[in-house]
XYZ file of C-alpha atoms in Angstrom:
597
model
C 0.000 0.000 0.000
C 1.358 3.588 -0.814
C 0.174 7.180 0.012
C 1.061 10.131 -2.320
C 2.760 13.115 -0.237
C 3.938 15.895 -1.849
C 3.801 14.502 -5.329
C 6.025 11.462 -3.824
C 5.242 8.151 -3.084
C 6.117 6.710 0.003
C 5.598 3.025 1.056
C 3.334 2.463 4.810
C 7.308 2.006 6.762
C 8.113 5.598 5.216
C 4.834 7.318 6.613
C 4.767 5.789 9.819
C 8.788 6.542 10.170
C 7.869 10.159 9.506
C 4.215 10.316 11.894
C 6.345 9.191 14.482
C 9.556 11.479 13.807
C 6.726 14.640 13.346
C 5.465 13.328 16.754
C 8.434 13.640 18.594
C 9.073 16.648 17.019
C 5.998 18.563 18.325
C 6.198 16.539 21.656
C 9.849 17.851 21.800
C 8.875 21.590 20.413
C 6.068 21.769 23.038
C 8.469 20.496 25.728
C 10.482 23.020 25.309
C 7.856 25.957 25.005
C 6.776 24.710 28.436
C 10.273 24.850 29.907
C 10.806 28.133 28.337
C 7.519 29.417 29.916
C 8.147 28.199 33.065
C 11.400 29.408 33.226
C 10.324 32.986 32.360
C 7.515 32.650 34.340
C 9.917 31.563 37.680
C 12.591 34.494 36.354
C 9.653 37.147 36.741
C 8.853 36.205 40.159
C 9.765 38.503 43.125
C 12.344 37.577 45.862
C 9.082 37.737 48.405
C 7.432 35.067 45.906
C 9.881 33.001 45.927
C 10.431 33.192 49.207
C 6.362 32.312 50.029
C 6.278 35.772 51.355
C 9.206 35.646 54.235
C 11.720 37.898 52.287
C 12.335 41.059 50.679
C 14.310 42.146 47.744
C 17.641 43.555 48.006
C 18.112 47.109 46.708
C 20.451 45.761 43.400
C 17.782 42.857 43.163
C 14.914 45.790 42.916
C 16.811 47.419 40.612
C 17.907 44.706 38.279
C 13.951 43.494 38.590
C 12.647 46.282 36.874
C 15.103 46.340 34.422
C 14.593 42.745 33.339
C 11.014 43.750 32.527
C 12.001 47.154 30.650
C 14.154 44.794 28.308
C 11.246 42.812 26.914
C 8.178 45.188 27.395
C 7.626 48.191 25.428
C 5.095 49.832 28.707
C 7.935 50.620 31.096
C 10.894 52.521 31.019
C 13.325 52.930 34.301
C 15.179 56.273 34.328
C 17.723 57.451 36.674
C 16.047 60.523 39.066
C 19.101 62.733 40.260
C 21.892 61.760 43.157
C 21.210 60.097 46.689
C 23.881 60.337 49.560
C 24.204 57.055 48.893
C 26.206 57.585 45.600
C 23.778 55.866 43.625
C 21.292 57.305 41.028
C 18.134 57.314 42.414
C 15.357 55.422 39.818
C 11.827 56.302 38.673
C 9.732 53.183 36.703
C 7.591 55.012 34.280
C 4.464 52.756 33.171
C 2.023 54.163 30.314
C -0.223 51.799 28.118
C 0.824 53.917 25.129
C 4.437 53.511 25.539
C 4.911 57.448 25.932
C 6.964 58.360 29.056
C 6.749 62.248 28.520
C 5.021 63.744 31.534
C 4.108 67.288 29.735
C 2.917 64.407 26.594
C 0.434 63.036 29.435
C -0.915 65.796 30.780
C -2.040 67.261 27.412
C -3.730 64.388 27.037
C -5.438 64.520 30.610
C -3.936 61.851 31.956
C -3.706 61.299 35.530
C -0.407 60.600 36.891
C 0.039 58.555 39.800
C 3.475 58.395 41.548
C 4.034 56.017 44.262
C 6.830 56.299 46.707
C 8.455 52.828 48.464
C 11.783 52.317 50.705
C 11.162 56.245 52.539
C 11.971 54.027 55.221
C 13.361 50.667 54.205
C 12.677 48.676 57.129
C 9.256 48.704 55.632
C 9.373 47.624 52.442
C 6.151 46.266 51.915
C 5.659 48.559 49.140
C 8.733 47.565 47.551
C 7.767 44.116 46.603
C 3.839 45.423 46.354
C 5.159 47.390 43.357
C 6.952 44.971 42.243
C 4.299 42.520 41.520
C 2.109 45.509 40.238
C 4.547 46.598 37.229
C 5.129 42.741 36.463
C 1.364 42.352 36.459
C 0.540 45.382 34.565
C 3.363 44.741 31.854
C 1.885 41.044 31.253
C -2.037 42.264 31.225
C -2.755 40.763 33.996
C -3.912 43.771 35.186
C -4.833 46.388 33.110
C -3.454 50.115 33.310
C -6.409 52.442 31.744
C -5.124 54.662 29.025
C -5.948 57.776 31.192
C -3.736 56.460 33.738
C -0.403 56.594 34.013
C 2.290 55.320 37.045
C 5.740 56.915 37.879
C 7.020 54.251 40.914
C 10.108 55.063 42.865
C 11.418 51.459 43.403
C 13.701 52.440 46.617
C 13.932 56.221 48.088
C 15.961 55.643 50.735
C 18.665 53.386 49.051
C 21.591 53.945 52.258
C 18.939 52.814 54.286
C 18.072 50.052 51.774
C 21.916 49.346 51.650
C 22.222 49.200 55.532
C 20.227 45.955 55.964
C 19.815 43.867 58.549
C 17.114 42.122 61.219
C 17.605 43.614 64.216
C 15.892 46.917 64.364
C 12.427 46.362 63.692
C 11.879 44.595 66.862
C 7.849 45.600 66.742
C 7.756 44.406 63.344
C 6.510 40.865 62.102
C 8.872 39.875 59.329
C 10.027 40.160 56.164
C 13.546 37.829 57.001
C 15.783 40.944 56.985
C 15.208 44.433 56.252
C 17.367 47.842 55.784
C 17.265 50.699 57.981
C 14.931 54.055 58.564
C 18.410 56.505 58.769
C 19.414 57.430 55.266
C 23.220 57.629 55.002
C 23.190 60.507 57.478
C 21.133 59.099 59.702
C 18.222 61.435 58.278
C 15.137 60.379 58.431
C 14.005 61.353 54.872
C 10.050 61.776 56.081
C 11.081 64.719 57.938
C 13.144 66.306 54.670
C 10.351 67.149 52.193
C 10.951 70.863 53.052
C 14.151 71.306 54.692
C 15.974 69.434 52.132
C 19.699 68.614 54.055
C 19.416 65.254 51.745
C 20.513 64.909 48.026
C 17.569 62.519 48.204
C 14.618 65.327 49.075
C 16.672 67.870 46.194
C 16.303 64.960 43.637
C 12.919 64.074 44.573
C 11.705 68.032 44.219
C 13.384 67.783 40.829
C 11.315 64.854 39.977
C 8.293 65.658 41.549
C 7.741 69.150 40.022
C 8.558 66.910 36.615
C 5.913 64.866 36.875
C 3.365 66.827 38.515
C 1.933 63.875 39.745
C -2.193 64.182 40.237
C -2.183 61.076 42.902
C 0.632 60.455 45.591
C 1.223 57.350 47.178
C 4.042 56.799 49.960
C 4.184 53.613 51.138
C 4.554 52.772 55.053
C 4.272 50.390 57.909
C 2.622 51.610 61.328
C 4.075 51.431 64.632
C 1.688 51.683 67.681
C -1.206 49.925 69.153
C -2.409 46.472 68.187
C -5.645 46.234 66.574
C -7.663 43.636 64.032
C -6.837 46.115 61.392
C -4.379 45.274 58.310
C -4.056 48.021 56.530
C -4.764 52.092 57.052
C -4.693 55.376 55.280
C -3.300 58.952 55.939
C -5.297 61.358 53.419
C -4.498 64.679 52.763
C -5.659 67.298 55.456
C -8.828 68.159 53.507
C -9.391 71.247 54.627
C -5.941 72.115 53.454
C -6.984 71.998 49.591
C -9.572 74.593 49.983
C -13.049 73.795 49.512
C -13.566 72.150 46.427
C -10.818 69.878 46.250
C -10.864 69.330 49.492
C -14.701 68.116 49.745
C -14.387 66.232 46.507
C -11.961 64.121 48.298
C -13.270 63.787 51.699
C -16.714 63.154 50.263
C -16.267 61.370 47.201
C -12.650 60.003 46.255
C -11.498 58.817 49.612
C -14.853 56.805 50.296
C -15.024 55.400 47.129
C -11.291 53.996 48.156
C -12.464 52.578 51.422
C -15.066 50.734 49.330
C -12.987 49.484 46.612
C -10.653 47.693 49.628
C -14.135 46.590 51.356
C -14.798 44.954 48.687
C -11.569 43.182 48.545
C -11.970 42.505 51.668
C -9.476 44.583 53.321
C -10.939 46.615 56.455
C -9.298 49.809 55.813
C -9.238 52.634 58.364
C -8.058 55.752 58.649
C -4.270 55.785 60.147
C -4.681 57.266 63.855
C -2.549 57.210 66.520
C -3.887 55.130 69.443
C -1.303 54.941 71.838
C -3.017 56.637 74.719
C -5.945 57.299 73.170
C -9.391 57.408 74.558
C -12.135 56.451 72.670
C -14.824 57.943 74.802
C -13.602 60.966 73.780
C -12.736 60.329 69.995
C -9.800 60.301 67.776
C -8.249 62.927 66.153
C -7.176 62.817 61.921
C -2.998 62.737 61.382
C -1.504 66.138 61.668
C 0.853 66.797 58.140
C 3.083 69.265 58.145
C 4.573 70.398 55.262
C 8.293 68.351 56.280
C 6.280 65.063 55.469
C 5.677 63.561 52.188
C 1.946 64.151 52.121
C 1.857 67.205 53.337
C 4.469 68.678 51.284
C 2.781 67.114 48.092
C -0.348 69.001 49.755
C 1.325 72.382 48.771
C 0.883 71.675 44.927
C -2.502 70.897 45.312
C -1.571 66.603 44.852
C -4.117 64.480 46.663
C -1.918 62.297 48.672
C -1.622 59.055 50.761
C 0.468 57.518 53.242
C -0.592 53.469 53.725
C 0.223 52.186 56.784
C 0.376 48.313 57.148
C 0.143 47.383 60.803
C 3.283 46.306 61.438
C 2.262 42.748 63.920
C 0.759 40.982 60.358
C 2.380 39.150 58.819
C 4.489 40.244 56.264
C 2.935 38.239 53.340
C -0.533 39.492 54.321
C 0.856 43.671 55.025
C 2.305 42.965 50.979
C -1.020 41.998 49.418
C -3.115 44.323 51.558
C -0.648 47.348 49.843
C -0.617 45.863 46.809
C -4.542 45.343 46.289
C -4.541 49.332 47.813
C -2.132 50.481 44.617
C -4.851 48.403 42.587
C -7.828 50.076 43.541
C -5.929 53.611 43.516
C -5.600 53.230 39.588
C -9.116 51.666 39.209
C -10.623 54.644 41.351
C -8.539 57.191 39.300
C -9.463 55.663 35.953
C -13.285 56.014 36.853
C -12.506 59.658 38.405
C -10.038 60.697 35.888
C -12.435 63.654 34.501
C -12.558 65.269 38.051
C -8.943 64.608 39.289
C -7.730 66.487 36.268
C -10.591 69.427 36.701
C -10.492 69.988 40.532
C -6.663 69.793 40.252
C -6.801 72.913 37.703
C -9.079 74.728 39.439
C -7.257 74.366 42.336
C -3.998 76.047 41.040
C -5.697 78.121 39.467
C -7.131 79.418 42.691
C -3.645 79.293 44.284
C -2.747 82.044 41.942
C -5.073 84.661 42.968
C -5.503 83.392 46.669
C -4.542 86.486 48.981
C -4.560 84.689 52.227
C -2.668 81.562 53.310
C -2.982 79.895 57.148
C 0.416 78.682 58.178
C -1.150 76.936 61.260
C -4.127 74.641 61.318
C -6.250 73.254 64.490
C -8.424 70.890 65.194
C -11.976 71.728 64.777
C -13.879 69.818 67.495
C -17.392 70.751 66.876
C -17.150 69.046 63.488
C -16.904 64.873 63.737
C -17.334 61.712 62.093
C -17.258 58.058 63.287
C -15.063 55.242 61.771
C -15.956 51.565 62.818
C -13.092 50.674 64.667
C -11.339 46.853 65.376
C -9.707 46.405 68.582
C -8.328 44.077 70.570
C -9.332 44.495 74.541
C -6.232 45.577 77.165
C -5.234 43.333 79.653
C -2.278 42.916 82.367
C -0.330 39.843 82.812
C 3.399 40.189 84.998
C 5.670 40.252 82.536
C 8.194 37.405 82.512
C 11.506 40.394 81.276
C 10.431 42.603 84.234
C 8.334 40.285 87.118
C 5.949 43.445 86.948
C 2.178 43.749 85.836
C 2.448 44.956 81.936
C -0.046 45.988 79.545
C -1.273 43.541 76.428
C -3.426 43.353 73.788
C -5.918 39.958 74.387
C -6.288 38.581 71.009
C -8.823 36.519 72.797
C -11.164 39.462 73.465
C -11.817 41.125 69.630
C -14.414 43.951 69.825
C -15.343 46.365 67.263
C -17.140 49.346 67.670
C -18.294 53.294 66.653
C -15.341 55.398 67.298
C -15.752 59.693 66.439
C -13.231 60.917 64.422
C -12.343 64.418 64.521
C -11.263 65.044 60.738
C -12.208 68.878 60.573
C -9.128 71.441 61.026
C -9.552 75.457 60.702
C -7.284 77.875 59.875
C -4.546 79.265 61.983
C -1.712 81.932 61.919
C -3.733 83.423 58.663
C -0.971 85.947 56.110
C -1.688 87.829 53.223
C 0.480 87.031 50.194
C 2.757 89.946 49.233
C 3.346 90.636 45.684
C 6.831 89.451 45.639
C 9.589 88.417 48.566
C 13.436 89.200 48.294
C 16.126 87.229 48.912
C 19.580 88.548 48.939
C 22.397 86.351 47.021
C 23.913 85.454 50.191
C 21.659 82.836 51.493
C 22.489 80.562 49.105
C 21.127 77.681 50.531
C 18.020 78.717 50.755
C 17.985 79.695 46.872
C 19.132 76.268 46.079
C 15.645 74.810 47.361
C 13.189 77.462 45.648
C 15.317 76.256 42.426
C 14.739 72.200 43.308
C 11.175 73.052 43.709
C 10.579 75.092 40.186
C 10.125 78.408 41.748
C 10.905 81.230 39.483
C 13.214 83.733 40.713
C 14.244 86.777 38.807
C 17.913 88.416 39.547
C 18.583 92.474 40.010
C 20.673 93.655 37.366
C 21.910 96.446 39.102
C 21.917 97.682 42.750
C 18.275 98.643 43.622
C 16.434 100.844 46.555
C 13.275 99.230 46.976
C 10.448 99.664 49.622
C 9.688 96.875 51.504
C 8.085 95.177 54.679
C 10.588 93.691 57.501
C 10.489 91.349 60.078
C 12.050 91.913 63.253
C 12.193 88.466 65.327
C 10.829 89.736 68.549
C 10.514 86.215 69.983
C 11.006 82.966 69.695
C 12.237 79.332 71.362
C 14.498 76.989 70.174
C 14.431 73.306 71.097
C 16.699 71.952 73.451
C 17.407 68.163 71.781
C 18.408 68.088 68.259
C 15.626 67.053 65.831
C 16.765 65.749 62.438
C 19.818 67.320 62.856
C 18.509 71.012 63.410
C 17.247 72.483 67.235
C 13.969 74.141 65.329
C 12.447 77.275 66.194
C 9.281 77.754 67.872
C 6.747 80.265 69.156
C 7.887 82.943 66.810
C 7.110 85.941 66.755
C 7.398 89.430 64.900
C 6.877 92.684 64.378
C 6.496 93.970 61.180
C 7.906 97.754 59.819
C 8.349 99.425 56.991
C 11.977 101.003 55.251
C 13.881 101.155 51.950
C 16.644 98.856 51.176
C 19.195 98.868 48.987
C 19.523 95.544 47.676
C 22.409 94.793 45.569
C 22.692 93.344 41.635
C 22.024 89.550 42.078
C 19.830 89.673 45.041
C 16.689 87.732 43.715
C 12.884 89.230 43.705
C 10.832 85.979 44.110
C 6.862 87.077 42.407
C 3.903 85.244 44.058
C 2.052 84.846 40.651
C 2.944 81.413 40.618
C 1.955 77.499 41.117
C 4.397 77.346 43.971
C 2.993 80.315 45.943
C 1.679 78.013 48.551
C 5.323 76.200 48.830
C 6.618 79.838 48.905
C 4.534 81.409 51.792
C 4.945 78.333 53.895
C 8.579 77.927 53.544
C 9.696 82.422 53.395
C 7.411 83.644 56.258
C 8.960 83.018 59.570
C 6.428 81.933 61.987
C 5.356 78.733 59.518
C 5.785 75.322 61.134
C 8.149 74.426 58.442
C 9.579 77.366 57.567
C 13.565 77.849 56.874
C 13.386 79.958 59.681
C 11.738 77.198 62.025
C 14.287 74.875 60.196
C 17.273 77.066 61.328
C 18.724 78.421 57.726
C 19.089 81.907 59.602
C 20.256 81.877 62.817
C 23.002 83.494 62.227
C 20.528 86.643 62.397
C 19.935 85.696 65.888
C 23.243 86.663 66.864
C 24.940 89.809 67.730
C 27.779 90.662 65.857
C 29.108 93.928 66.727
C 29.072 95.137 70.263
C 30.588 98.162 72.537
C 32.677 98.679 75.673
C 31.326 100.213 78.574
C 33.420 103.390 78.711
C 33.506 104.234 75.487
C 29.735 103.896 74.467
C 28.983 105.930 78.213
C 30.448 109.028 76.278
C 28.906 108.191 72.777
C 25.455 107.594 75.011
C 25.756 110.537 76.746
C 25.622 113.038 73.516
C 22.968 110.743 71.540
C 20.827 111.902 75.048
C 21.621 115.360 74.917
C 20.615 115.635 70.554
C 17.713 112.786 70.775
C 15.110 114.556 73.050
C 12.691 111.286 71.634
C 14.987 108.654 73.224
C 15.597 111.140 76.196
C 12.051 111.030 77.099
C 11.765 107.092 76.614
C 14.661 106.442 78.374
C 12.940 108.869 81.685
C 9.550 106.994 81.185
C 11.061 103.798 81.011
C 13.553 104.411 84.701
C 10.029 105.564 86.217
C 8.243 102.578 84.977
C 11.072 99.849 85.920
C 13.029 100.753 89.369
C 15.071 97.917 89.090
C 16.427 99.091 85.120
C 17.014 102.568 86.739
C 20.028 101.130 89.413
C 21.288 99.065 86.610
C 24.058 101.058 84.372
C 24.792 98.174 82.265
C 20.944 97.940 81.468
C 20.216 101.315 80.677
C 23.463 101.715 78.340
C 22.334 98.640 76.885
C 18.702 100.287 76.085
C 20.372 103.597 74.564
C 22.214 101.533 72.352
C 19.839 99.467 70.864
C 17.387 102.060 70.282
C 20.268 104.483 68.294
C 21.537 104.153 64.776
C 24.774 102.691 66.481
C 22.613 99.237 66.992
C 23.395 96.519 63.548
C 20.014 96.508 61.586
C 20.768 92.912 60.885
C 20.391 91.451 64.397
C 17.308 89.896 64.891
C 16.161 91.455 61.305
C 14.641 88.870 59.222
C 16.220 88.684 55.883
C 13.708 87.524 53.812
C 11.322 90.932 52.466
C 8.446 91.505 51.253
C 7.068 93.431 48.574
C 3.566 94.732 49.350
């Protein structure tokens, strides 16, 4: 018997040879499609996957992730940021379903740009393999990035920290294996640099954040505290903060619809409060954000921000999915908002630009409140086996859940009026070098110019005693404001407030702001006397200002009648002639920031 193949004959032994060889073949061809998938498949998986959730990734194992997957997808690209004190390049993962990875290309096309922040502290890296997963899973389909979203992820802020791993110093903390550390390579602790800025880190990250002009921001945490039933919870934005509009948009619509989206993957998720000492009979106040953390600086530009806090006792596997599914329902929410992001965003720096009044202060509003549904765990006392003393636990034994009022209203404090323009003279130089990280426009004197201006005298203020974050801030300032002409000199800088950082501007220039460079320390050396007098010699000198200044003559008599102990004291009442002639410096004490009104 024969069979005709190809215009050939074969005989039954030829065909059968051949079914069988074409067999093997696709047996063989399949085999190794399989192996290949698998491979790629295991290659793609995180080191927490691998490790069934009991490690994290490395910072060079981050790095070299995300790299992997920008070789063989055409939806991310990984760019270097700007410098860390680490001496390493600090990364950005752009993700965009059309492959573009312009930011000014995406917001012309109303896009909403999400940028998500992991490693601020690397001993809680949750987010780090979170967004790890999420880029894989976006980049394969498996979940799907609308086209009017776009992410920007920082794999690893904080890569000293990240670099300075070990397992030791998260003792609250339930896992991952090993970890790195919350200093940066100062010892900073880069959530308290948004606005000071000592860190190449916080310089890089204005850069990059005034490049992307992110609509959404996402910092990724783990809690420390109280023990509760709770996995996951939330810092929002101060609402009131964003004005009225913006600020009830996302205290009325966008944040609920996030708890929702979590509900419904069923993840409890509750605002982040401090509980430590709290007492629930009286309620539970919202997280104060100044400007020096990453929400609250993000706040300034109008960005509707987040800071998810894991609770640190899960474990580790669960904290990573709970952060993960959050990052999920962020893009789903913003996909399905992504008309009214872009709208209340623009309207809301557009209002910045003719706003007159700014509050440098905010405080808690009590006769506003809410109530959150709240999972505890009762308190109990056992004696502790480390001390032989009664101590304080948590009974896992004794869940309870129940109606708790949160206070989430704040009014406005410490209320300025926005002068038409500050100066800054060229010699604070540091302080120039942040308003140019954060976009601000500054325009230069091109010759030495007299101009009119308002001054601040500092006529209090406290400084702390401890170090914090390597400054002793300033405190309970306060100032009295008068009026003179300057001369300022070519290169001094007039800074207008007709811009999107006016917010960033008034916060950081006027001295009694929480966060201001003043509170920060960047001019102290105003605080200090520099030129001075002997005794003798300014007794003559004070003795003919008295006899020409009848004005001073009279304040000094009403001031000896008022104050019988500064009458019997020479030293005091030289002291007062002094400082109230021209002989006193102008520059002690005198602010050095002006304002044009």
């Amino acid at each position: 018997m024969c069979f005709i193949l190809n215009n050939y004959f074969y005989s039954t032994i030829q065909v059968a040879q051949h079914i069988i060889n074409y067999n093997f073949g696709m047996k063989l061809f399949c085999f190794l499609i399989l192996v290949n998938t698998y491979y790629y498949s295991f290659a793609q998986q995180t080191v927490f996957e691998k490790s069934d959730g009991l490690a994290t990734a490395t910072y060079f194992e981050t790095i070299n992730f995300y790299k992997q997957l920008a070789t063989s997808h055409k939806s991310i690209k990984v760019e270097e940021a700007g410098q860390t004190d680490a001496g390493y390049q600090l990364h950005v993962v752009l993700l965009s379903s059309d492959n573009t990875f312009n930011p000014a290309m995406w917001r012309s096309k109303q896009k909403v740009i999400i940028l998500i922040n992991n490693g601020i502290h690397p001993g809680e890296p949750d987010g780090i393999d979170a967004s790890m997963m999420l880029v894989r899973d976006v980049v394969n389909k498996k979940i799907t990035l609308p086209n009017n979203v776009v992410l920007a992820i920082i794999p690893i802020y904080n890569i000293g920290g990240a670099l300075n791993r070990n397992s030791s110093t998260r003792v609250n903390q339930n896992g991952p294996l090993s970890y790195g550390f919350r200093g940066n390579s100062q010892n900073l602790d880069l959530n308290r640099d948004f606005t000071k800025t000592d860190t190449k880190e916080a310089s890089s990250f204005a850069k990059l954040f005034h490049w992307l002009q992110p609509d959404i921001f996402i910092d990724n945490h783990v809690s420390d505290g109280a023990d509760y039933q709770h996995t996951i919870t939330l810092i929002t934005t101060q609402y009131d903060k964003l004005g009225a509009t913006a600020g009830n948009w996302l205290r009325n619509i966008f944040e609920p619809e996030i708890y929702e989206g979590m509900k419904q993957k069923n993840w409890d998720l509750i605002p982040y409060v401090e509980f430590d000492g709290a007492d629930f009979n009286k309620g539970i106040n919202m997280f104060y954000e100044p400007p020096r953390y990453s929400s609250g600086y993000a706040a300034l530009y109008g960005t509707f921000s987040f800071i998810p806090e894991t609770h640190m006792l899960k474990p580790y596997k669960q904290r990573v999915q709970a952060t993960y599914d959050l990052m999920v329902t962020f893009i789903n929410k913003a996909w399905s908002n992504a008309t009214s992001i872009k709208l209340i965003r623009s309207q809301h720096l557009q209002q910045q630009l003719t706003q007159q009044n700014f509050a440098l202060k905010w405080g808690l509003d009590t006769t506003k409140k809410a109530s959150i549904i709240f999972k505890g765990y009762q308190q109990d006392t056992v004696i502790s086996q480390a001390t032989g003393l009664p101590k304080m636990f948590y009974n896992h034994l004794k869940p309870y859940t129940k109606t708790v009022t949160y206070f989430n209203h704040f009014t406005a404090q410490n209320i300025v009026a926005k002068p038409l323009a500050y100066v800054v003279q060229i010699g604070w130089g540091a302080v120039i070098s942040r308003l140019m990280d954060n976009g601000v426009q500054l325009k230069q004197l091109q010759k030495d110019t007299s101009i009119y201006v308002a001054i601040y005298n500092i006529s209090e203020y406290k400084s702390r005693l401890q170090p914090y974050e390597k400054h002793h801030n300033n405190y309970a300032v306060k100032t009295i404001k008068v009026y003179d002409t300057i001369r300022f000199l070519k290169g001094d800088y007039i800074v207008p407030l007709n811009q999107l950082g006016n917010r960033y501007l008034i916060e950081m220039l006027e001295p009694t702001g929480d966060d201001s460079f003043f509170a920060w320390n960047f001019f102290d050396a105003i605080l200090q006397q520099k030129e001075g007098y002997s005794d003798y010699r300014w007794d003559e000198v004070a003795a003919e200002i008295l006899q020409k200044d009848n004005t001073l003559n009279q304040q000094l008599i009403n001031k000896k009648a008022s104050d019988s102990a500064f009458s019997k004291n020479g030293p005091a009442i030289l002291n007062y002639i002094y400082k109230n002639s021209k002989w006193m410096e102008k520059a002690y004490m005198r602010y050095p920031i002006y304002r044009i009104e």
